[in-house]
């Protein structure tokens, strides 16, 4: 059922999801292009309005009237008003300013501040003027008067010259006398920030709420929500580019940037319908797969169940009751192989039973063989007693050492012994050899007492001492000395077996380590290869035996072992 569901539903699911996300990406790309075009068109209109502010202030302060004369009289009505603020000049100045306002959708307000001692002039088509407001007290005005700049543009702020305190963008220009250059006044052209709503009247209602203008300081210049104007863009309404289609476009007149975005959820509204269709399709496919799988499972599992029954019979040892499966498919072939395997298993069980009988007999023989070491110990004890009675001290000493070595070698309480036990075994071995070599072998031990309790593999020093005696000291005419030196090295210990014998060349060392026959003696390498293999099986490749020798100067066998104490 799982296979059928996967085979049917997975391709449909993959293709549907792929189509869904491909459509989503294409839709996002198209909306990105559309929003980009809308933002550019909106920026063009906004730039036109901002350009008109500057143009109005320029023409109003320096522009000519319709009655151009040979003299300056009547050619500069704004400057004439600032120089001589009589009623006639006031009317002329008011008319020309009102003409400018009427041509631009009446969203402008113009304030003419007289610095020549005369009256100020305010022109606003819709909003009432607040005559009590003193622009001279404003920080921006003081700074503007102090600087040498001719013009200044103020970003979105509260226009306090109007009683309604609307939000506006303002442009201020200093007016100088064309003849004397004297500063006569300042003209301020204020445009209601709602002019952007006039620009965006063609946008959908949803897009208007997602249209923003940000200045170079990342402050919001325009937003439908006026409470956000003047706040930082990144701290409030900056849209996430992963969750929205976001387009930006800079303005040419100001260092402002327009943001227009649309949430991805709105773009993918149709995807929810596609998702519901996908679920419906998956359910239909699931039911279809369930029906097909039930039919197929009946066809497939019937011979498998028979095979399982045969396996159960084999588990119980009832090989004769196995049922033959008559099927020509893979299950039939598997059944034939299983029947053959069951016959082989029957033969194997019978053979194991026979081997168990033979094993029991072998264990009985092993119990009888255990009598032999005890017989040997008793015999050696008798030899020791007879030698003692006959005052053969050397035989007593040699027999006692041999008995200790045999007991040490046949111990079965583990593969690791203490260094003290291994040294005692060497002492017994050298005692036997000194009987043979008439006491010519001297042993020296350079071992710290604290190291005597450390553990090492059993029977690894005796082959080295034996090699030193047979290959190093046997040909000496004087007494030979064997030194066993044990020292700590970091977390390891080193055991050196040194002799002052004749030494060995490189070929002889290689023969001993590789356990090859020696032509001179006909003996093998006296178990050194076995010692090396045992050490590395116990502790790994970094540990083992190294040999250093020079002809006529003796031989040094060095064993590297891990320091194993009772505390580890």
Coordinates of C-alpha atoms in Angstrom, one line a residue:
X1 CA 0.0 0.0 0.0
X2 CA 2.9 2.4 0.9
X3 CA 4.6 1.6 -2.5
X4 CA 1.4 2.3 -4.4
X5 CA 0.7 5.5 -2.6
X6 CA 4.3 6.7 -3.2
X7 CA 4.3 5.7 -6.9
X8 CA 0.9 7.4 -7.6
X9 CA 0.8 10.4 -5.3
X10 CA 4.5 11.5 -5.2
X11 CA 4.7 12.4 -9.0
X12 CA 1.4 14.2 -8.8
X13 CA 2.5 16.1 -5.7
X14 CA 5.9 17.0 -7.1
X15 CA 4.4 18.3 -10.4
X16 CA 1.7 20.3 -8.6
X17 CA 4.1 21.9 -6.1
X18 CA 6.5 22.7 -8.9
X19 CA 3.7 24.3 -11.0
X20 CA 2.5 26.2 -7.9
X21 CA 5.9 27.7 -7.1
X22 CA 6.7 28.4 -10.7
X23 CA 3.4 30.3 -11.0
X24 CA 4.2 32.1 -7.8
X25 CA 7.7 33.2 -9.0
X26 CA 6.3 34.3 -12.4
X27 CA 3.5 36.2 -10.6
X28 CA 6.1 37.8 -8.3
X29 CA 8.2 38.9 -11.2
X30 CA 5.3 40.4 -13.1
X31 CA 4.1 42.3 -10.0
X32 CA 7.7 43.5 -9.4
X33 CA 7.8 45.0 -12.9
X34 CA 4.3 46.4 -12.5
X35 CA 5.0 48.0 -9.1
X36 CA 8.3 49.3 -10.5
X37 CA 6.5 51.1 -13.4
X38 CA 4.0 52.5 -11.0
X39 CA 6.7 53.8 -8.7
X40 CA 8.5 55.4 -11.5
X41 CA 5.4 57.1 -12.8
X42 CA 4.5 58.3 -9.3
X43 CA 8.1 59.6 -8.9
X44 CA 7.8 61.7 -12.1
X45 CA 4.6 63.4 -10.8
X46 CA 6.1 64.0 -7.3
X47 CA 9.3 65.4 -8.9
X48 CA 7.0 67.8 -11.0
X49 CA 5.4 69.1 -7.9
X50 CA 8.7 69.5 -6.0
X51 CA 10.1 71.3 -9.1
X52 CA 7.1 73.6 -9.2
X53 CA 7.8 74.7 -5.6
X54 CA 11.3 75.8 -6.5
X55 CA 10.0 77.4 -9.8
X56 CA 7.2 79.3 -8.0
X57 CA 9.7 80.7 -5.4
X58 CA 12.1 81.7 -8.2
X59 CA 9.5 83.4 -10.5
X60 CA 7.6 85.0 -7.6
X61 CA 10.8 86.6 -6.2
X62 CA 12.4 87.6 -9.5
X63 CA 9.7 87.2 -12.1
X64 CA 8.4 90.0 -14.3
X65 CA 4.8 91.2 -14.5
X66 CA 2.8 91.4 -17.8
X67 CA 3.5 95.1 -18.2
X68 CA 7.2 95.1 -18.8
X69 CA 8.5 98.7 -19.0
X70 CA 11.8 100.3 -19.8
X71 CA 12.2 101.0 -16.1
X72 CA 12.2 98.6 -13.2
X73 CA 8.9 100.0 -11.9
X74 CA 6.2 97.4 -12.1
X75 CA 8.5 94.7 -13.4
X76 CA 9.1 93.1 -9.9
X77 CA 5.8 93.3 -8.0
X78 CA 7.1 91.1 -5.1
X79 CA 10.2 93.2 -4.6
X80 CA 8.1 96.4 -5.0
X81 CA 5.8 95.2 -2.2
X82 CA 8.7 94.4 0.1
X83 CA 10.3 97.9 -0.6
X84 CA 7.0 99.8 -0.3
X85 CA 4.2 97.9 1.2
X86 CA 1.3 100.1 0.2
X87 CA -2.1 98.7 -0.7
X88 CA -1.5 98.8 -4.5
X89 CA 1.7 96.9 -4.3
X90 CA 0.1 94.4 -1.9
X91 CA -2.8 93.7 -4.3
X92 CA -0.4 93.3 -7.2
X93 CA 1.8 90.9 -5.2
X94 CA -1.2 88.9 -3.9
X95 CA -2.7 88.5 -7.4
X96 CA 0.5 87.2 -8.9
X97 CA 1.0 84.7 -6.1
X98 CA -2.7 83.6 -6.3
X99 CA -2.3 83.0 -10.0
X100 CA 0.6 80.6 -9.3
X101 CA -1.4 78.8 -6.7
X102 CA -4.6 78.4 -8.9
X103 CA -2.6 76.8 -11.7
X104 CA -1.3 74.0 -9.4
X105 CA -4.5 72.3 -7.9
X106 CA -4.6 74.7 -5.0
X107 CA -2.4 72.6 -2.8
X108 CA 0.2 75.4 -2.4
X109 CA 0.5 78.1 0.3
X110 CA 2.9 81.0 -0.1
X111 CA 4.3 83.1 2.7
X112 CA 6.1 86.3 2.0
X113 CA 8.1 87.4 5.1
X114 CA 9.2 91.1 4.9
X115 CA 12.6 91.8 6.3
X116 CA 12.5 95.5 5.3
X117 CA 10.2 96.6 8.1
X118 CA 6.9 96.2 6.2
X119 CA 4.0 93.8 6.6
X120 CA 4.1 90.1 5.7
X121 CA 1.9 88.6 3.0
X122 CA 0.2 85.2 3.3
X123 CA -1.6 83.5 0.4
X124 CA -3.5 80.2 1.0
X125 CA -6.6 79.2 -1.0
X126 CA -8.1 76.7 1.5
X127 CA -6.4 77.0 4.9
X128 CA -6.9 79.8 7.4
X129 CA -3.7 81.7 8.3
X130 CA -2.4 82.0 11.9
X131 CA -1.2 85.6 12.2
X132 CA 0.3 85.1 15.6
X133 CA 2.9 82.6 14.4
X134 CA 6.4 84.2 14.3
X135 CA 8.7 82.5 11.8
X136 CA 11.6 84.4 13.2
X137 CA 11.5 82.2 16.3
X138 CA 11.9 79.0 14.3
X139 CA 15.3 77.3 14.5
X140 CA 15.4 76.5 10.7
X141 CA 14.7 80.2 9.9
X142 CA 17.5 81.5 12.2
X143 CA 19.9 79.0 10.7
X144 CA 18.8 80.0 7.2
X145 CA 19.3 83.6 7.9
X146 CA 22.8 82.9 9.3
X147 CA 23.9 80.7 6.3
X148 CA 24.9 82.0 2.9
X149 CA 22.5 79.6 1.1
X150 CA 20.0 81.3 -1.2
X151 CA 17.4 78.4 -0.9
X152 CA 16.5 75.7 1.5
X153 CA 14.1 72.7 1.3
X154 CA 12.4 71.5 4.4
X155 CA 11.2 67.9 4.6
X156 CA 7.8 67.0 5.9
X157 CA 6.9 69.0 9.0
X158 CA 4.0 70.7 10.7
X159 CA 3.1 73.9 8.9
X160 CA 2.4 76.2 11.9
X161 CA 1.7 79.2 9.8
X162 CA -1.7 77.7 9.2
X163 CA -4.2 77.3 12.0
X164 CA -5.0 73.7 11.0
X165 CA -1.3 72.7 11.4
X166 CA -1.2 70.5 8.3
X167 CA 1.9 68.5 7.3
X168 CA 3.7 70.1 4.4
X169 CA 7.0 70.2 2.5
X170 CA 8.4 73.7 2.2
X171 CA 10.9 75.5 0.0
X172 CA 12.3 78.9 1.2
X173 CA 14.2 81.4 -0.9
X174 CA 15.9 84.7 0.0
X175 CA 14.7 87.8 -2.0
X176 CA 17.4 90.3 -2.8
X177 CA 16.9 93.7 -4.4
X178 CA 17.8 93.5 -8.1
X179 CA 19.4 96.9 -8.0
X180 CA 21.1 97.2 -4.7
X181 CA 21.4 93.5 -3.7
X182 CA 19.9 94.2 -0.3
X183 CA 18.0 91.3 1.4
X184 CA 14.4 92.3 1.3
X185 CA 12.6 89.2 2.6
X186 CA 12.1 85.5 2.4
X187 CA 9.4 83.7 0.4
X188 CA 8.3 80.2 1.6
X189 CA 6.3 78.0 -0.8
X190 CA 4.5 75.3 1.3
X191 CA 2.9 72.3 -0.4
X192 CA 0.4 70.1 1.6
X193 CA 1.8 66.6 1.9
X194 CA -1.5 65.3 0.7
X195 CA -0.5 66.3 -2.8
X196 CA 1.0 62.8 -2.9
X197 CA -2.6 61.5 -2.6
X198 CA -3.4 63.4 -5.8
X199 CA -0.4 61.8 -7.5
X200 CA -1.5 58.3 -6.3
X201 CA -5.2 58.7 -7.1
X202 CA -4.8 56.1 -9.8
X203 CA -3.3 53.5 -7.4
X204 CA -5.5 50.9 -5.9
X205 CA -6.6 51.5 -2.3
X206 CA -4.4 48.7 -1.0
X207 CA -1.3 50.0 -2.7
X208 CA -1.8 53.5 -1.4
X209 CA -1.4 52.2 2.2
X210 CA 1.8 50.5 1.1
X211 CA 3.4 53.5 -0.6
X212 CA 6.1 55.4 1.4
X213 CA 8.7 58.0 0.8
X214 CA 12.0 57.9 2.8
X215 CA 14.6 60.6 3.1
X216 CA 18.4 60.1 3.1
X217 CA 18.4 59.8 6.9
X218 CA 16.0 56.8 6.8
X219 CA 13.1 58.9 8.1
X220 CA 9.6 58.6 6.7
X221 CA 8.6 61.6 4.6
X222 CA 5.2 60.3 3.6
X223 CA 2.9 57.6 4.7
X224 CA -0.9 57.2 4.7
X225 CA -0.6 56.9 8.5
X226 CA 0.5 60.4 9.5
X227 CA 1.6 59.3 12.9
X228 CA 4.5 57.4 11.2
X229 CA 5.8 60.5 9.4
X230 CA 9.1 61.7 10.8
X231 CA 9.8 58.3 12.5
X232 CA 12.6 55.9 11.4
X233 CA 11.7 53.7 8.6
X234 CA 13.7 50.6 9.8
X235 CA 12.1 50.7 13.2
X236 CA 8.5 50.9 12.1
X237 CA 7.2 49.7 8.8
X238 CA 10.1 48.5 6.8
X239 CA 8.7 45.5 4.8
X240 CA 10.4 42.2 4.9
X241 CA 11.7 41.4 1.4
X242 CA 11.2 37.7 2.0
X243 CA 7.5 38.1 2.8
X244 CA 6.7 40.9 0.3
X245 CA 7.3 42.1 -3.3
X246 CA 9.3 45.3 -2.6
X247 CA 10.3 47.9 -5.2
X248 CA 12.3 51.1 -4.6
X249 CA 12.8 54.1 -6.8
X250 CA 14.8 57.3 -6.1
X251 CA 13.5 60.8 -6.8
X252 CA 15.6 63.2 -8.9
X253 CA 14.6 66.4 -7.1
X254 CA 15.3 65.3 -3.6
X255 CA 17.5 62.6 -1.9
X256 CA 14.3 60.7 -1.3
X257 CA 13.4 57.1 -2.1
X258 CA 9.9 55.7 -2.7
X259 CA 8.9 52.3 -1.4
X260 CA 6.1 50.3 -2.8
X261 CA 5.4 46.8 -1.7
X262 CA 2.7 44.0 -1.8
X263 CA 2.5 41.0 0.6
X264 CA 3.2 37.6 -1.0
X265 CA 0.0 36.3 0.7
X266 CA -2.1 38.5 -1.6
X267 CA -0.2 37.3 -4.7
X268 CA -0.6 33.7 -3.8
X269 CA -4.4 33.8 -2.9
X270 CA -5.0 31.6 -5.9
X271 CA -2.5 29.1 -4.6
X272 CA -4.8 28.2 -1.8
X273 CA -7.3 27.0 -4.3
X274 CA -4.5 25.0 -5.9
X275 CA -3.6 23.6 -2.5
X276 CA -7.2 22.4 -1.9
X277 CA -7.3 20.8 -5.3
X278 CA -4.0 19.1 -4.4
X279 CA -5.4 17.7 -1.2
X280 CA -8.6 16.4 -3.0
X281 CA -6.4 14.8 -5.7
X282 CA -4.2 13.2 -3.0
X283 CA -7.3 11.7 -1.2
X284 CA -8.7 10.3 -4.5
X285 CA -5.3 8.8 -5.4
X286 CA -5.0 7.4 -1.8
X287 CA -8.3 5.5 -2.1
X288 CA -7.3 4.2 -5.5
X289 CA -3.9 3.1 -4.3
X290 CA -5.5 1.4 -1.2
X291 CA -7.9 -0.7 -3.4
X292 CA -5.1 -1.7 -5.8
X293 CA -2.7 -2.5 -3.0
X294 CA -5.2 -4.8 -1.2
X295 CA -5.7 -6.8 -4.4
X296 CA -2.0 -7.0 -5.1
X297 CA -1.2 -7.9 -1.5
X298 CA -3.6 -10.8 -1.7
X299 CA -1.9 -12.1 -4.8
X300 CA 1.6 -11.6 -3.5
X301 CA 1.3 -12.6 0.2
X302 CA -0.6 -15.9 -0.2
X303 CA 2.6 -17.8 -1.2
X304 CA 4.6 -15.8 1.3
X305 CA 2.3 -16.9 4.1
X306 CA 2.9 -20.5 3.1
X307 CA 6.6 -19.9 3.1
X308 CA 6.3 -18.4 6.6
X309 CA 4.5 -21.5 7.8
X310 CA 7.3 -23.6 6.3
X311 CA 9.9 -21.4 8.2
X312 CA 7.9 -21.9 11.4
X313 CA 8.1 -25.7 10.9
X314 CA 11.8 -25.6 10.3
X315 CA 12.2 -23.6 13.6
X316 CA 10.4 -26.4 15.4
X317 CA 12.6 -29.0 13.7
X318 CA 9.7 -30.5 11.8
X319 CA 11.5 -30.8 8.5
X320 CA 9.3 -33.6 7.2
X321 CA 6.1 -31.5 7.2
X322 CA 7.3 -28.7 4.9
X323 CA 4.7 -27.8 2.3
X324 CA 5.7 -27.5 -1.4
X325 CA 4.6 -24.1 -2.9
X326 CA 3.5 -24.4 -6.5
X327 CA 4.3 -21.0 -7.9
X328 CA 6.2 -19.9 -10.9
X329 CA 7.2 -16.4 -9.7
X330 CA 10.0 -15.3 -7.5
X331 CA 8.3 -16.6 -4.4
X332 CA 8.2 -20.1 -6.1
X333 CA 11.9 -19.9 -6.8
X334 CA 12.5 -18.7 -3.2
X335 CA 10.5 -21.7 -1.9
X336 CA 12.6 -24.1 -3.9
X337 CA 15.8 -22.6 -2.5
X338 CA 14.3 -22.7 1.0
X339 CA 13.4 -26.4 0.7
X340 CA 17.0 -27.1 -0.3
X341 CA 18.3 -25.0 2.6
X342 CA 16.0 -26.8 5.1
X343 CA 17.4 -30.2 3.9
X344 CA 21.0 -28.9 4.3
X345 CA 20.0 -27.5 7.7
X346 CA 18.7 -30.9 8.7
X347 CA 22.0 -32.5 7.8
X348 CA 23.8 -29.8 9.7
X349 CA 21.8 -30.3 12.8
X350 CA 22.5 -34.1 12.7
X351 CA 26.2 -33.3 12.2
X352 CA 26.2 -30.9 15.2
X353 CA 24.6 -33.5 17.3
X354 CA 27.3 -36.0 16.4
X355 CA 30.0 -33.3 17.1
X356 CA 28.4 -32.6 20.5
X357 CA 28.8 -36.3 21.4
X358 CA 32.4 -36.2 20.3
X359 CA 33.0 -33.0 22.2
X360 CA 31.7 -34.6 25.4
X361 CA 34.1 -37.4 24.9
X362 CA 37.0 -35.0 24.3
X363 CA 36.2 -33.1 27.5
X364 CA 36.3 -36.4 29.4
X365 CA 39.8 -37.1 27.9
X366 CA 40.9 -33.5 28.9
X367 CA 39.8 -34.2 32.5
X368 CA 42.0 -37.3 32.5
X369 CA 44.9 -35.3 31.0
X370 CA 44.8 -32.9 33.9
X371 CA 46.2 -35.7 36.0
X372 CA 49.5 -35.5 34.1
X373 CA 50.8 -32.1 35.4
X374 CA 50.1 -33.3 39.0
X375 CA 51.9 -36.5 38.3
X376 CA 54.9 -34.4 37.0
X377 CA 54.9 -32.1 40.1
X378 CA 54.8 -35.1 42.4
X379 CA 57.6 -36.8 40.5
X380 CA 59.8 -33.7 40.6
X381 CA 59.0 -33.4 44.3
X382 CA 60.2 -36.9 44.8
X383 CA 63.4 -36.2 42.9
X384 CA 63.9 -33.1 45.0
X385 CA 63.4 -35.1 48.2
X386 CA 65.9 -37.8 47.1
X387 CA 68.5 -35.2 46.1
X388 CA 68.0 -33.5 49.5
X389 CA 68.5 -36.8 51.3
X390 CA 71.7 -37.4 49.3
X391 CA 72.8 -33.7 50.0
X392 CA 72.9 -32.9 46.2
X393 CA 72.2 -29.2 46.8
X394 CA 72.5 -28.2 43.1
X395 CA 69.9 -30.8 42.1
X396 CA 67.6 -29.6 44.9
X397 CA 68.0 -26.0 43.8
X398 CA 67.5 -26.8 40.1
X399 CA 64.5 -29.0 40.8
X400 CA 62.9 -26.4 43.0
X401 CA 63.4 -23.7 40.3
X402 CA 61.9 -26.0 37.7
X403 CA 58.8 -26.8 39.7
X404 CA 58.3 -23.0 40.2
X405 CA 58.7 -22.4 36.5
X406 CA 56.2 -25.1 35.6
X407 CA 53.6 -23.8 38.1
X408 CA 54.1 -20.3 36.7
X409 CA 53.8 -21.4 33.1
X410 CA 50.7 -23.5 33.7
X411 CA 48.7 -20.9 35.6
X412 CA 45.3 -20.1 34.1
X413 CA 44.3 -17.0 36.1
X414 CA 44.8 -14.5 33.3
X415 CA 47.3 -13.4 30.7
X416 CA 48.7 -10.5 32.7
X417 CA 51.0 -10.9 35.7
X418 CA 53.0 -8.4 37.8
X419 CA 56.5 -7.4 37.0
X420 CA 57.6 -9.0 40.3
X421 CA 56.1 -12.4 39.3
X422 CA 57.9 -12.2 35.9
X423 CA 61.2 -11.3 37.6
X424 CA 60.8 -14.3 40.0
X425 CA 60.3 -16.6 37.0
X426 CA 63.5 -15.2 35.4
X427 CA 65.3 -15.8 38.7
X428 CA 64.2 -19.5 38.6
X429 CA 65.2 -19.8 34.9
X430 CA 68.7 -18.3 35.5
X431 CA 69.1 -20.6 38.5
X432 CA 68.6 -23.6 36.2
X433 CA 70.9 -22.2 33.5
X434 CA 73.7 -21.4 36.0
X435 CA 73.8 -25.1 36.9
X436 CA 74.4 -25.8 33.2
X437 CA 77.0 -23.0 32.8
X438 CA 78.7 -23.5 36.2
X439 CA 77.5 -20.2 37.7
X440 CA 79.0 -18.0 34.9
X441 CA 75.8 -16.0 34.4
X442 CA 75.3 -12.9 36.6
X443 CA 71.9 -11.1 36.7
X444 CA 71.5 -7.4 37.6
X445 CA 68.1 -5.7 38.2
X446 CA 67.6 -2.0 37.9
X447 CA 64.0 -1.6 38.8
X448 CA 62.2 0.9 41.0
X449 CA 60.1 -0.7 43.7
X450 CA 57.0 1.2 42.7
X451 CA 57.2 -0.4 39.2
X452 CA 57.2 -4.0 40.6
X453 CA 53.4 -3.9 41.0
X454 CA 52.8 -2.9 37.3
X455 CA 51.3 -5.6 35.0
X456 CA 52.7 -7.1 31.8
X457 CA 52.0 -10.2 29.6
X458 CA 53.3 -13.5 31.1
X459 CA 56.4 -15.2 29.8
X460 CA 57.8 -12.4 27.6
X461 CA 61.1 -11.9 29.5
X462 CA 62.2 -15.5 29.5
X463 CA 62.7 -15.8 25.7
X464 CA 64.8 -12.6 25.7
X465 CA 67.0 -13.8 28.6
X466 CA 67.3 -17.2 26.8
X467 CA 68.4 -15.5 23.6
X468 CA 70.9 -13.4 25.5
X469 CA 72.4 -16.6 27.1
X470 CA 72.5 -18.8 24.0
X471 CA 73.4 -16.2 21.4
X472 CA 75.4 -13.7 23.5
X473 CA 77.1 -15.3 26.5
X474 CA 77.5 -18.9 25.4
X475 CA 80.7 -18.1 23.4
X476 CA 82.3 -15.8 26.1
X477 CA 85.3 -17.2 27.9
X478 CA 84.6 -15.1 31.0
X479 CA 81.5 -14.4 33.1
X480 CA 78.5 -12.9 31.3
X481 CA 76.3 -10.2 32.8
X482 CA 72.6 -9.7 31.9
X483 CA 71.0 -6.5 33.1
X484 CA 67.2 -6.0 33.3
X485 CA 66.3 -2.3 33.4
X486 CA 62.7 -1.1 33.8
X487 CA 62.0 2.7 33.5
X488 CA 58.8 4.8 33.1
X489 CA 58.3 6.8 29.9
X490 CA 55.3 9.1 29.9
X491 CA 52.3 6.8 30.1
X492 CA 54.3 3.7 29.1
X493 CA 57.2 1.7 30.6
X494 CA 60.3 0.4 28.8
X495 CA 62.0 -2.9 29.7
X496 CA 65.6 -3.4 28.6
X497 CA 67.4 -6.7 28.6
X498 CA 71.1 -6.0 28.0
X499 CA 74.0 -8.5 27.8
X500 CA 77.7 -8.0 27.4
X501 CA 78.0 -10.9 24.9
X502 CA 79.5 -11.2 21.4
X503 CA 76.6 -9.2 19.8
X504 CA 74.8 -9.9 16.5
X505 CA 75.0 -8.4 13.0
X506 CA 71.9 -7.2 11.1
X507 CA 71.4 -10.5 9.4
X508 CA 71.3 -12.4 12.6
X509 CA 68.9 -9.9 14.2
X510 CA 66.6 -10.3 11.2
X511 CA 66.7 -14.1 11.4
X512 CA 65.9 -14.0 15.1
X513 CA 62.9 -11.6 14.8
X514 CA 61.5 -13.5 11.8
X515 CA 62.0 -16.9 13.5
X516 CA 64.3 -18.4 10.8
X517 CA 66.6 -21.3 11.3
X518 CA 70.1 -20.5 12.2
X519 CA 72.8 -22.4 10.3
X520 CA 75.2 -22.4 13.2
X521 CA 73.0 -23.8 15.9
X522 CA 70.0 -25.3 14.1
X523 CA 67.6 -23.7 16.5
X524 CA 64.9 -21.1 15.9
X525 CA 64.8 -17.5 17.1
X526 CA 63.8 -18.7 20.6
X527 CA 60.2 -17.3 20.6
X528 CA 61.0 -13.6 19.9
X529 CA 58.4 -13.5 17.1
X530 CA 55.8 -15.0 19.3
X531 CA 56.6 -12.4 22.0
X532 CA 56.3 -9.6 19.5
X533 CA 53.0 -10.9 18.2
X534 CA 51.5 -11.4 21.7
X535 CA 52.5 -7.8 22.8
X536 CA 50.9 -6.3 19.7
X537 CA 47.8 -8.4 20.0
X538 CA 47.4 -7.2 23.5
X539 CA 48.2 -3.5 23.1
X540 CA 48.4 -2.6 19.4
X541 CA 51.1 -1.8 16.8
X542 CA 52.8 1.0 18.7
X543 CA 54.1 -1.5 21.3
X544 CA 56.6 -4.4 20.9
X545 CA 60.3 -5.3 20.8
X546 CA 63.3 -3.4 19.3
X547 CA 66.8 -4.8 19.0
X548 CA 70.1 -2.9 19.0
X549 CA 73.4 -4.8 18.8
X550 CA 77.0 -4.4 17.7
X551 CA 79.5 -7.2 17.1
X552 CA 81.7 -7.6 20.2
X553 CA 79.7 -5.0 22.3
X554 CA 76.6 -7.0 23.3
X555 CA 72.9 -6.7 22.6
X556 CA 70.0 -4.7 24.0
X557 CA 66.4 -5.8 23.7
X558 CA 63.9 -3.0 24.4
X559 CA 60.3 -3.7 25.1
X560 CA 57.7 -0.9 25.1
X561 CA 54.6 -1.6 27.1
X562 CA 51.7 0.6 28.5
X563 CA 52.0 1.3 32.2
X564 CA 49.2 -0.8 33.7
X565 CA 48.9 -0.6 37.5
X566 CA 46.2 -1.8 39.9
X567 CA 44.6 1.8 39.7
X568 CA 44.0 1.7 36.0

